[in-house]
Amino acid sequence: MNKPVNYGFPTKCLYGNQITSSCDNTGAISFPIYQSATFAHPGLGNSTGYDYSRLQNPTREHLEKVVCSLENGYDALAFSSGMAAIAALMELFKPGDHIISGNDLYGGSIRLFDNINRKNLIEFDYADTGRDDITSYIKPSTKAIYVETPTNPMMNVTDIRKTAAIAKEYGLLLIVDNTFLSPYFQNPLDLGADIVIHSGTKFLGGHNDTLAGFLVVNSEALSEKLRFIIKTIGSGLAPFDSWLILRGIKTLSIRMERQEQNAIEIARWLQHNPKVRNIYFPGLPTHPGYEISKSQSRGFGSMLTFEVEDAETASLILSRVKLIRFAESLGGVETLITYPMTQTHADVPQAERERNGITDTILRLSIGIEDIDDLIDDLSQALQ
């Protein structure tokens, strides 16, 4: 019998909690791509366990089991993108429901909340979930607290245990976007969260070659609700993309270690550059979330935001970098630099951006696995 085993994290990246799969008897080391839309039945009332790939596909199922094991969850669901996962999640709520959300989120999440979910009469209040008294936002219609930690792009840290205790006291769902740290460095379900979100495009995939999203839940009830939603709206991840993410996850632990090591070195180097005003990286002891990060995470990740002296300097850096690419997205093996004001947060109202500190002098780095000296040399020439 293929019983689940509690493997260490690097082993889980390869197999999840089960070495073999019941749907494959070929001995293939690389899990097969089941590129089939539909599956035949042996007879009436008799199924192989697979009917139609919108409902479930063996490749997607295997990926979901791996991701579920990494987050220590009850179930994981794989979607066609991170935003597809969040959009499906919002279908748990009905008109009149109220959600308390972090105020410094990925711009696409804010765009969804403000333009789609509000249209459907779901109410939002944005709060600094790392500093504000969350209880002051709670009202009878409140159903959930939604946080990113660290946040995108200002790297604010929320105390997950403390927020989970508030959610439990008031009977609310706690939803945590764990994209920036990945399950290698942080497991929000273990800290009391109910639902974890990942843009699988980022660190889980790790190679900037496909889109994916995940919801990982801590209960059968949430699993059943979301399984109904994913099969109904049809946003499940395709077989080939599932395979690409499976392949990426195999090296997750190795990549995260190297990327964090590079990020710490770059953060320290930036501290000594006269054109850099501020560095937002939880791995620096001067960061206000440093102690909380140490208490709830196993590392600080490789996302780093910094502020330069003026907009002209920011523009020059973006035009001068050579090895580092000026591009959106994050989490891949290649180092990318992003200008949040016109890229990831372009659809966020200017007043709200500026209130969160996102100005024309802010740059975000997603640090990859390149040689650290090469990265520093590139930043040095770009900051001249």
Short mmCIF file of N, CA and C in Angstrom, two decimals, residues 128-294:
data_model
loop_
_atom_site.label_atom_id
_atom_site.label_comp_id
_atom_site.label_asym_id
_atom_site.label_seq_id
_atom_site.Cartn_x
_atom_site.Cartn_y
_atom_site.Cartn_z
N ASP A 128 -3.17 48.43 7.15
CA ASP A 128 -1.77 48.02 7.33
C ASP A 128 -1.80 46.86 8.31
N THR A 129 -1.83 45.65 7.79
CA THR A 129 -2.03 44.47 8.63
C THR A 129 -0.84 44.18 9.53
N GLY A 130 0.27 44.85 9.29
CA GLY A 130 1.43 44.69 10.16
C GLY A 130 1.44 45.64 11.33
N ARG A 131 0.66 46.73 11.23
CA ARG A 131 0.71 47.76 12.27
C ARG A 131 -0.66 48.14 12.83
N ASP A 132 -1.69 48.12 12.01
CA ASP A 132 -3.01 48.57 12.45
C ASP A 132 -3.66 47.58 13.42
N ASP A 133 -4.62 48.11 14.19
CA ASP A 133 -5.46 47.25 15.02
C ASP A 133 -6.54 46.66 14.12
N ILE A 134 -6.36 45.41 13.73
CA ILE A 134 -7.27 44.77 12.78
C ILE A 134 -8.70 44.72 13.33
N THR A 135 -8.82 44.58 14.64
CA THR A 135 -10.16 44.45 15.22
C THR A 135 -11.01 45.68 14.98
N SER A 136 -10.37 46.84 14.79
CA SER A 136 -11.14 48.06 14.56
C SER A 136 -11.85 48.07 13.21
N TYR A 137 -11.45 47.17 12.30
CA TYR A 137 -12.06 47.10 10.97
C TYR A 137 -13.17 46.04 10.92
N ILE A 138 -13.27 45.21 11.94
CA ILE A 138 -14.22 44.09 11.90
C ILE A 138 -15.64 44.59 12.16
N LYS A 139 -16.58 44.09 11.33
CA LYS A 139 -17.99 44.40 11.51
C LYS A 139 -18.80 43.13 11.28
N PRO A 140 -20.09 43.15 11.51
CA PRO A 140 -20.88 41.91 11.41
C PRO A 140 -20.76 41.20 10.06
N SER A 141 -20.54 41.94 8.99
CA SER A 141 -20.48 41.32 7.66
C SER A 141 -19.07 40.85 7.28
N THR A 142 -18.08 41.06 8.16
CA THR A 142 -16.71 40.66 7.85
C THR A 142 -16.59 39.14 7.80
N LYS A 143 -15.97 38.64 6.74
CA LYS A 143 -15.83 37.20 6.54
C LYS A 143 -14.37 36.73 6.49
N ALA A 144 -13.45 37.64 6.18
CA ALA A 144 -12.08 37.18 5.98
C ALA A 144 -11.08 38.32 6.18
N ILE A 145 -9.85 37.92 6.49
CA ILE A 145 -8.69 38.82 6.50
C ILE A 145 -7.74 38.30 5.44
N TYR A 146 -7.28 39.20 4.56
CA TYR A 146 -6.45 38.81 3.42
C TYR A 146 -5.13 39.57 3.53
N VAL A 147 -4.02 38.83 3.60
CA VAL A 147 -2.72 39.48 3.75
C VAL A 147 -1.70 38.89 2.80
N GLU A 148 -0.73 39.73 2.43
CA GLU A 148 0.53 39.29 1.86
C GLU A 148 1.59 39.53 2.92
N THR A 149 2.51 38.61 3.08
CA THR A 149 3.63 38.85 3.99
C THR A 149 4.82 38.02 3.56
N PRO A 150 5.93 38.67 3.15
CA PRO A 150 6.09 40.11 2.99
C PRO A 150 5.23 40.65 1.85
N THR A 151 4.98 41.96 1.89
CA THR A 151 4.09 42.57 0.90
C THR A 151 4.84 42.95 -0.37
N ASN A 152 4.06 43.15 -1.41
CA ASN A 152 4.57 43.50 -2.73
C ASN A 152 4.16 44.94 -3.06
N PRO A 153 5.10 45.88 -3.18
CA PRO A 153 6.55 45.68 -3.22
C PRO A 153 7.30 46.17 -1.98
N MET A 154 6.60 46.69 -0.97
CA MET A 154 7.30 47.40 0.10
C MET A 154 7.80 46.51 1.22
N MET A 155 7.60 45.19 1.09
CA MET A 155 8.21 44.21 1.97
C MET A 155 7.81 44.38 3.44
N ASN A 156 6.55 44.79 3.67
CA ASN A 156 6.04 44.87 5.03
C ASN A 156 5.71 43.47 5.53
N VAL A 157 5.89 43.24 6.81
CA VAL A 157 5.70 41.92 7.41
C VAL A 157 4.53 41.94 8.37
N THR A 158 3.64 40.95 8.25
CA THR A 158 2.50 40.78 9.16
C THR A 158 2.75 39.58 10.06
N ASP A 159 2.42 39.73 11.32
CA ASP A 159 2.52 38.63 12.28
C ASP A 159 1.37 37.65 12.01
N ILE A 160 1.67 36.53 11.39
CA ILE A 160 0.62 35.59 10.99
C ILE A 160 -0.06 34.97 12.20
N ARG A 161 0.71 34.57 13.21
CA ARG A 161 0.11 33.96 14.41
C ARG A 161 -0.87 34.93 15.08
N LYS A 162 -0.47 36.16 15.24
CA LYS A 162 -1.33 37.16 15.88
C LYS A 162 -2.59 37.40 15.07
N THR A 163 -2.44 37.51 13.76
CA THR A 163 -3.59 37.75 12.89
C THR A 163 -4.51 36.53 12.88
N ALA A 164 -3.92 35.33 12.92
CA ALA A 164 -4.73 34.11 12.95
C ALA A 164 -5.54 34.02 14.24
N ALA A 165 -4.97 34.47 15.34
CA ALA A 165 -5.70 34.45 16.62
C ALA A 165 -6.90 35.38 16.55
N ILE A 166 -6.74 36.55 15.92
CA ILE A 166 -7.86 37.48 15.75
C ILE A 166 -8.93 36.86 14.86
N ALA A 167 -8.50 36.26 13.75
CA ALA A 167 -9.45 35.64 12.83
C ALA A 167 -10.25 34.54 13.53
N LYS A 168 -9.56 33.72 14.30
CA LYS A 168 -10.24 32.64 15.00
C LYS A 168 -11.23 33.18 16.03
N GLU A 169 -10.84 34.23 16.76
CA GLU A 169 -11.71 34.81 17.78
C GLU A 169 -13.01 35.31 17.19
N TYR A 170 -12.94 35.88 15.98
CA TYR A 170 -14.12 36.48 15.35
C TYR A 170 -14.75 35.59 14.29
N GLY A 171 -14.27 34.38 14.14
CA GLY A 171 -14.85 33.45 13.18
C GLY A 171 -14.62 33.82 11.74
N LEU A 172 -13.43 34.35 11.43
CA LEU A 172 -13.09 34.80 10.09
C LEU A 172 -12.08 33.85 9.44
N LEU A 173 -12.08 33.83 8.12
CA LEU A 173 -11.03 33.13 7.39
C LEU A 173 -9.77 33.99 7.36
N LEU A 174 -8.62 33.37 7.54
CA LEU A 174 -7.36 34.08 7.32
C LEU A 174 -6.74 33.54 6.03
N ILE A 175 -6.56 34.43 5.07
CA ILE A 175 -6.01 34.09 3.76
C ILE A 175 -4.64 34.75 3.66
N VAL A 176 -3.61 33.97 3.34
CA VAL A 176 -2.25 34.50 3.27
C VAL A 176 -1.65 34.20 1.90
N ASP A 177 -1.23 35.26 1.21
CA ASP A 177 -0.48 35.10 -0.04
C ASP A 177 0.98 34.87 0.34
N ASN A 178 1.47 33.68 0.06
CA ASN A 178 2.81 33.25 0.47
C ASN A 178 3.79 33.21 -0.70
N THR A 179 3.46 33.93 -1.77
CA THR A 179 4.26 33.86 -3.00
C THR A 179 5.70 34.26 -2.77
N PHE A 180 5.95 35.35 -2.02
CA PHE A 180 7.30 35.89 -1.91
C PHE A 180 8.28 34.96 -1.19
N LEU A 181 7.81 34.22 -0.20
CA LEU A 181 8.72 33.36 0.55
C LEU A 181 8.68 31.91 0.10
N SER A 182 7.59 31.50 -0.52
CA SER A 182 7.39 30.11 -0.96
C SER A 182 7.28 29.22 0.27
N PRO A 183 6.77 27.99 0.10
CA PRO A 183 6.68 27.09 1.25
C PRO A 183 8.03 26.66 1.80
N TYR A 184 9.10 26.93 1.07
CA TYR A 184 10.43 26.58 1.59
C TYR A 184 10.77 27.41 2.82
N PHE A 185 10.40 28.68 2.81
CA PHE A 185 10.74 29.57 3.92
C PHE A 185 9.59 29.83 4.89
N GLN A 186 8.33 29.61 4.47
CA GLN A 186 7.21 29.96 5.34
C GLN A 186 6.02 29.06 5.06
N ASN A 187 5.35 28.63 6.13
CA ASN A 187 4.15 27.79 6.02
C ASN A 187 3.01 28.41 6.82
N PRO A 188 2.23 29.30 6.21
CA PRO A 188 1.18 30.01 6.95
C PRO A 188 0.12 29.10 7.59
N LEU A 189 -0.18 27.94 6.98
CA LEU A 189 -1.18 27.05 7.58
C LEU A 189 -0.70 26.58 8.96
N ASP A 190 0.59 26.33 9.10
CA ASP A 190 1.13 25.90 10.39
C ASP A 190 1.03 27.01 11.44
N LEU A 191 0.88 28.25 10.98
CA LEU A 191 0.81 29.41 11.88
C LEU A 191 -0.63 29.84 12.16
N GLY A 192 -1.61 29.10 11.59
CA GLY A 192 -3.00 29.39 11.88
C GLY A 192 -3.84 29.88 10.73
N ALA A 193 -3.24 30.07 9.54
CA ALA A 193 -4.01 30.51 8.38
C ALA A 193 -4.94 29.39 7.90
N ASP A 194 -5.99 29.78 7.18
CA ASP A 194 -6.95 28.82 6.63
C ASP A 194 -6.69 28.51 5.16
N ILE A 195 -6.23 29.51 4.41
CA ILE A 195 -5.99 29.36 2.97
C ILE A 195 -4.68 30.04 2.63
N VAL A 196 -3.87 29.38 1.83
CA VAL A 196 -2.62 29.95 1.34
C VAL A 196 -2.70 30.09 -0.17
N ILE A 197 -2.23 31.23 -0.66
CA ILE A 197 -2.21 31.52 -2.10
C ILE A 197 -0.77 31.51 -2.59
N HIS A 198 -0.57 30.98 -3.79
CA HIS A 198 0.72 31.11 -4.47
C HIS A 198 0.49 31.48 -5.92
N SER A 199 1.28 32.42 -6.39
CA SER A 199 1.45 32.52 -7.84
C SER A 199 2.54 31.52 -8.18
N GLY A 200 2.13 30.38 -8.73
CA GLY A 200 3.09 29.33 -9.06
C GLY A 200 4.05 29.73 -10.17
N THR A 201 3.70 30.78 -10.89
CA THR A 201 4.57 31.35 -11.92
C THR A 201 5.92 31.74 -11.34
N LYS A 202 5.92 32.10 -10.06
CA LYS A 202 7.09 32.71 -9.43
C LYS A 202 8.06 31.65 -8.91
N PHE A 203 8.26 31.57 -7.62
CA PHE A 203 9.30 30.69 -7.08
C PHE A 203 9.02 29.22 -7.28
N LEU A 204 7.76 28.80 -7.22
CA LEU A 204 7.46 27.38 -7.39
C LEU A 204 7.91 26.90 -8.78
N GLY A 205 7.52 27.63 -9.83
CA GLY A 205 7.98 27.29 -11.18
C GLY A 205 9.45 27.60 -11.35
N GLY A 206 9.81 28.84 -11.01
CA GLY A 206 11.21 29.22 -10.88
C GLY A 206 11.98 29.50 -12.16
N HIS A 207 11.34 29.40 -13.32
CA HIS A 207 12.10 29.54 -14.56
C HIS A 207 11.47 30.51 -15.56
N ASN A 208 10.50 31.29 -15.12
CA ASN A 208 9.88 32.30 -15.99
C ASN A 208 9.39 31.71 -17.30
N ASP A 209 8.84 30.47 -17.23
CA ASP A 209 8.43 29.85 -18.49
C ASP A 209 6.97 29.41 -18.53
N THR A 210 6.21 29.62 -17.45
CA THR A 210 4.79 29.28 -17.50
C THR A 210 4.04 30.00 -16.40
N LEU A 211 2.72 30.08 -16.54
CA LEU A 211 1.85 30.69 -15.54
C LEU A 211 1.16 29.59 -14.73
N ALA A 212 0.94 29.86 -13.45
CA ALA A 212 0.21 28.92 -12.59
C ALA A 212 -0.18 29.63 -11.31
N GLY A 213 -1.20 29.10 -10.64
CA GLY A 213 -1.61 29.61 -9.34
C GLY A 213 -2.09 28.48 -8.46
N PHE A 214 -2.03 28.67 -7.15
CA PHE A 214 -2.44 27.62 -6.21
C PHE A 214 -3.22 28.20 -5.05
N LEU A 215 -4.19 27.42 -4.59
CA LEU A 215 -4.83 27.62 -3.31
C LEU A 215 -4.59 26.35 -2.49
N VAL A 216 -4.09 26.51 -1.29
CA VAL A 216 -3.89 25.39 -0.38
C VAL A 216 -4.75 25.64 0.85
N VAL A 217 -5.54 24.65 1.26
CA VAL A 217 -6.51 24.84 2.34
C VAL A 217 -6.24 23.88 3.48
N ASN A 218 -6.83 24.23 4.65
CA ASN A 218 -6.57 23.43 5.85
C ASN A 218 -7.73 22.55 6.26
N SER A 219 -8.80 22.48 5.43
CA SER A 219 -9.97 21.72 5.87
C SER A 219 -10.70 21.08 4.70
N GLU A 220 -11.43 20.03 5.00
CA GLU A 220 -12.25 19.36 4.00
C GLU A 220 -13.36 20.27 3.49
N ALA A 221 -13.95 21.07 4.39
CA ALA A 221 -15.05 21.95 3.98
C ALA A 221 -14.60 22.96 2.93
N LEU A 222 -13.43 23.58 3.15
CA LEU A 222 -12.93 24.54 2.15
C LEU A 222 -12.54 23.83 0.87
N SER A 223 -11.99 22.65 0.99
CA SER A 223 -11.62 21.88 -0.20
C SER A 223 -12.84 21.59 -1.06
N GLU A 224 -13.92 21.15 -0.45
CA GLU A 224 -15.13 20.82 -1.20
C GLU A 224 -15.71 22.05 -1.90
N LYS A 225 -15.73 23.18 -1.22
CA LYS A 225 -16.26 24.40 -1.82
C LYS A 225 -15.42 24.83 -3.01
N LEU A 226 -14.11 24.81 -2.85
CA LEU A 226 -13.24 25.27 -3.93
C LEU A 226 -13.15 24.27 -5.07
N ARG A 227 -13.26 22.97 -4.78
CA ARG A 227 -13.30 21.97 -5.85
C ARG A 227 -14.55 22.17 -6.71
N PHE A 228 -15.66 22.51 -6.10
CA PHE A 228 -16.88 22.79 -6.86
C PHE A 228 -16.67 24.02 -7.75
N ILE A 229 -16.02 25.05 -7.20
CA ILE A 229 -15.79 26.28 -7.96
C ILE A 229 -14.85 26.02 -9.13
N ILE A 230 -13.74 25.31 -8.93
CA ILE A 230 -12.76 25.13 -10.00
C ILE A 230 -13.33 24.30 -11.14
N LYS A 231 -14.15 23.30 -10.82
CA LYS A 231 -14.73 22.50 -11.91
C LYS A 231 -15.84 23.26 -12.63
N THR A 232 -16.47 24.19 -11.93
CA THR A 232 -17.57 24.94 -12.52
C THR A 232 -17.08 26.06 -13.43
N ILE A 233 -16.06 26.79 -12.98
CA ILE A 233 -15.59 27.91 -13.80
C ILE A 233 -14.47 27.51 -14.76
N GLY A 234 -13.88 26.33 -14.57
CA GLY A 234 -12.95 25.78 -15.55
C GLY A 234 -11.60 26.45 -15.62
N SER A 235 -11.03 26.85 -14.48
CA SER A 235 -9.75 27.55 -14.50
C SER A 235 -8.59 26.69 -14.00
N GLY A 236 -8.76 25.37 -14.07
CA GLY A 236 -7.68 24.48 -13.65
C GLY A 236 -6.47 24.53 -14.56
N LEU A 237 -5.32 24.22 -14.01
CA LEU A 237 -4.06 24.28 -14.75
C LEU A 237 -3.98 23.14 -15.77
N ALA A 238 -3.50 23.45 -16.97
CA ALA A 238 -3.39 22.47 -18.06
C ALA A 238 -2.28 21.46 -17.77
N PRO A 239 -2.35 20.27 -18.40
CA PRO A 239 -1.37 19.21 -18.11
C PRO A 239 0.08 19.61 -18.37
N PHE A 240 0.37 20.24 -19.50
CA PHE A 240 1.76 20.58 -19.79
C PHE A 240 2.30 21.62 -18.82
N ASP A 241 1.47 22.62 -18.49
CA ASP A 241 1.89 23.62 -17.52
C ASP A 241 2.08 22.99 -16.14
N SER A 242 1.22 22.03 -15.79
CA SER A 242 1.39 21.32 -14.53
C SER A 242 2.74 20.61 -14.50
N TRP A 243 3.12 20.01 -15.61
CA TRP A 243 4.41 19.32 -15.69
C TRP A 243 5.57 20.29 -15.54
N LEU A 244 5.46 21.47 -16.16
CA LEU A 244 6.53 22.47 -16.04
C LEU A 244 6.71 22.92 -14.59
N ILE A 245 5.60 23.11 -13.89
CA ILE A 245 5.71 23.52 -12.48
C ILE A 245 6.27 22.38 -11.64
N LEU A 246 5.85 21.14 -11.92
CA LEU A 246 6.44 19.99 -11.22
C LEU A 246 7.95 19.97 -11.41
N ARG A 247 8.39 20.19 -12.63
CA ARG A 247 9.83 20.18 -12.90
C ARG A 247 10.54 21.30 -12.15
N GLY A 248 9.89 22.47 -12.11
CA GLY A 248 10.50 23.59 -11.39
C GLY A 248 10.62 23.33 -9.91
N ILE A 249 9.59 22.76 -9.31
CA ILE A 249 9.58 22.53 -7.86
C ILE A 249 10.71 21.60 -7.43
N LYS A 250 11.16 20.72 -8.31
CA LYS A 250 12.21 19.78 -7.94
C LYS A 250 13.45 20.49 -7.41
N THR A 251 13.74 21.70 -7.89
CA THR A 251 14.93 22.42 -7.46
C THR A 251 14.60 23.60 -6.55
N LEU A 252 13.37 23.65 -6.02
CA LEU A 252 12.94 24.79 -5.22
C LEU A 252 13.87 25.05 -4.04
N SER A 253 14.17 24.03 -3.26
CA SER A 253 14.98 24.25 -2.06
C SER A 253 16.38 24.75 -2.40
N ILE A 254 16.96 24.23 -3.46
CA ILE A 254 18.30 24.64 -3.86
C ILE A 254 18.28 26.09 -4.36
N ARG A 255 17.29 26.39 -5.19
CA ARG A 255 17.18 27.75 -5.73
C ARG A 255 16.96 28.78 -4.62
N MET A 256 16.05 28.47 -3.69
CA MET A 256 15.72 29.44 -2.64
C MET A 256 16.94 29.77 -1.78
N GLU A 257 17.75 28.77 -1.50
CA GLU A 257 18.95 29.01 -0.69
C GLU A 257 19.92 29.94 -1.42
N ARG A 258 20.17 29.67 -2.70
CA ARG A 258 21.11 30.49 -3.45
C ARG A 258 20.56 31.90 -3.65
N GLN A 259 19.28 32.01 -3.95
CA GLN A 259 18.69 33.32 -4.20
C GLN A 259 18.69 34.17 -2.93
N GLU A 260 18.39 33.55 -1.79
CA GLU A 260 18.44 34.32 -0.54
C GLU A 260 19.86 34.77 -0.21
N GLN A 261 20.80 33.88 -0.41
CA GLN A 261 22.20 34.23 -0.16
C GLN A 261 22.61 35.44 -1.00
N ASN A 262 22.23 35.44 -2.28
CA ASN A 262 22.53 36.58 -3.15
C ASN A 262 21.83 37.84 -2.69
N ALA A 263 20.57 37.69 -2.25
CA ALA A 263 19.80 38.86 -1.81
C ALA A 263 20.43 39.52 -0.59
N ILE A 264 20.88 38.73 0.35
CA ILE A 264 21.52 39.30 1.55
C ILE A 264 22.78 40.06 1.17
N GLU A 265 23.56 39.51 0.26
CA GLU A 265 24.79 40.19 -0.17
C GLU A 265 24.47 41.50 -0.88
N ILE A 266 23.46 41.48 -1.73
CA ILE A 266 23.10 42.71 -2.46
C ILE A 266 22.53 43.74 -1.52
N ALA A 267 21.70 43.34 -0.56
CA ALA A 267 21.16 44.29 0.41
C ALA A 267 22.27 44.97 1.18
N ARG A 268 23.26 44.21 1.61
CA ARG A 268 24.39 44.80 2.34
C ARG A 268 25.19 45.74 1.46
N TRP A 269 25.35 45.36 0.18
CA TRP A 269 26.10 46.22 -0.74
C TRP A 269 25.36 47.53 -0.99
N LEU A 270 24.05 47.46 -1.17
CA LEU A 270 23.26 48.67 -1.41
C LEU A 270 23.31 49.64 -0.24
N GLN A 271 23.49 49.13 0.97
CA GLN A 271 23.54 49.99 2.15
C GLN A 271 24.67 51.01 2.07
N HIS A 272 25.69 50.69 1.28
CA HIS A 272 26.86 51.57 1.22
C HIS A 272 26.89 52.44 -0.04
N ASN A 273 25.82 52.38 -0.84
CA ASN A 273 25.79 53.19 -2.06
C ASN A 273 25.13 54.53 -1.77
N PRO A 274 25.81 55.65 -2.04
CA PRO A 274 25.27 56.97 -1.70
C PRO A 274 24.00 57.36 -2.45
N LYS A 275 23.72 56.68 -3.57
CA LYS A 275 22.52 57.02 -4.34
C LYS A 275 21.28 56.26 -3.85
N VAL A 276 21.47 55.36 -2.91
CA VAL A 276 20.36 54.57 -2.37
C VAL A 276 19.92 55.16 -1.03
N ARG A 277 18.65 55.54 -0.95
CA ARG A 277 18.13 56.17 0.27
C ARG A 277 17.65 55.14 1.29
N ASN A 278 16.89 54.16 0.80
CA ASN A 278 16.30 53.17 1.70
C ASN A 278 16.32 51.80 1.05
N ILE A 279 16.43 50.77 1.89
CA ILE A 279 16.38 49.38 1.43
C ILE A 279 15.29 48.68 2.22
N TYR A 280 14.40 48.01 1.52
CA TYR A 280 13.28 47.30 2.15
C TYR A 280 13.51 45.80 1.94
N PHE A 281 14.11 45.18 2.95
CA PHE A 281 14.43 43.76 2.89
C PHE A 281 14.37 43.20 4.30
N PRO A 282 13.46 42.26 4.58
CA PRO A 282 13.30 41.76 5.95
C PRO A 282 14.52 41.07 6.52
N GLY A 283 15.50 40.75 5.68
CA GLY A 283 16.70 40.10 6.16
C GLY A 283 17.72 41.04 6.78
N LEU A 284 17.46 42.35 6.74
CA LEU A 284 18.33 43.31 7.40
C LEU A 284 17.82 43.55 8.82
N PRO A 285 18.69 43.52 9.82
CA PRO A 285 18.24 43.75 11.21
C PRO A 285 17.56 45.09 11.41
N THR A 286 17.80 46.04 10.52
CA THR A 286 17.16 47.36 10.63
C THR A 286 15.72 47.36 10.13
N HIS A 287 15.29 46.30 9.46
CA HIS A 287 13.91 46.24 8.95
C HIS A 287 12.96 46.06 10.13
N PRO A 288 11.84 46.82 10.17
CA PRO A 288 10.92 46.70 11.31
C PRO A 288 10.28 45.33 11.48
N GLY A 289 10.26 44.53 10.41
CA GLY A 289 9.68 43.20 10.51
C GLY A 289 10.70 42.09 10.70
N TYR A 290 11.94 42.46 11.00
CA TYR A 290 13.02 41.47 11.08
C TYR A 290 12.75 40.42 12.15
N GLU A 291 12.38 40.82 13.34
CA GLU A 291 12.18 39.86 14.44
C GLU A 291 10.96 38.99 14.19
N ILE A 292 9.88 39.57 13.66
CA ILE A 292 8.70 38.77 13.34
C ILE A 292 9.04 37.75 12.26
N SER A 293 9.80 38.19 11.26
CA SER A 293 10.21 37.27 10.20
C SER A 293 10.98 36.08 10.76
N LYS A 294 11.89 36.35 11.68
CA LYS A 294 12.68 35.27 12.27
C LYS A 294 11.80 34.31 13.06
#
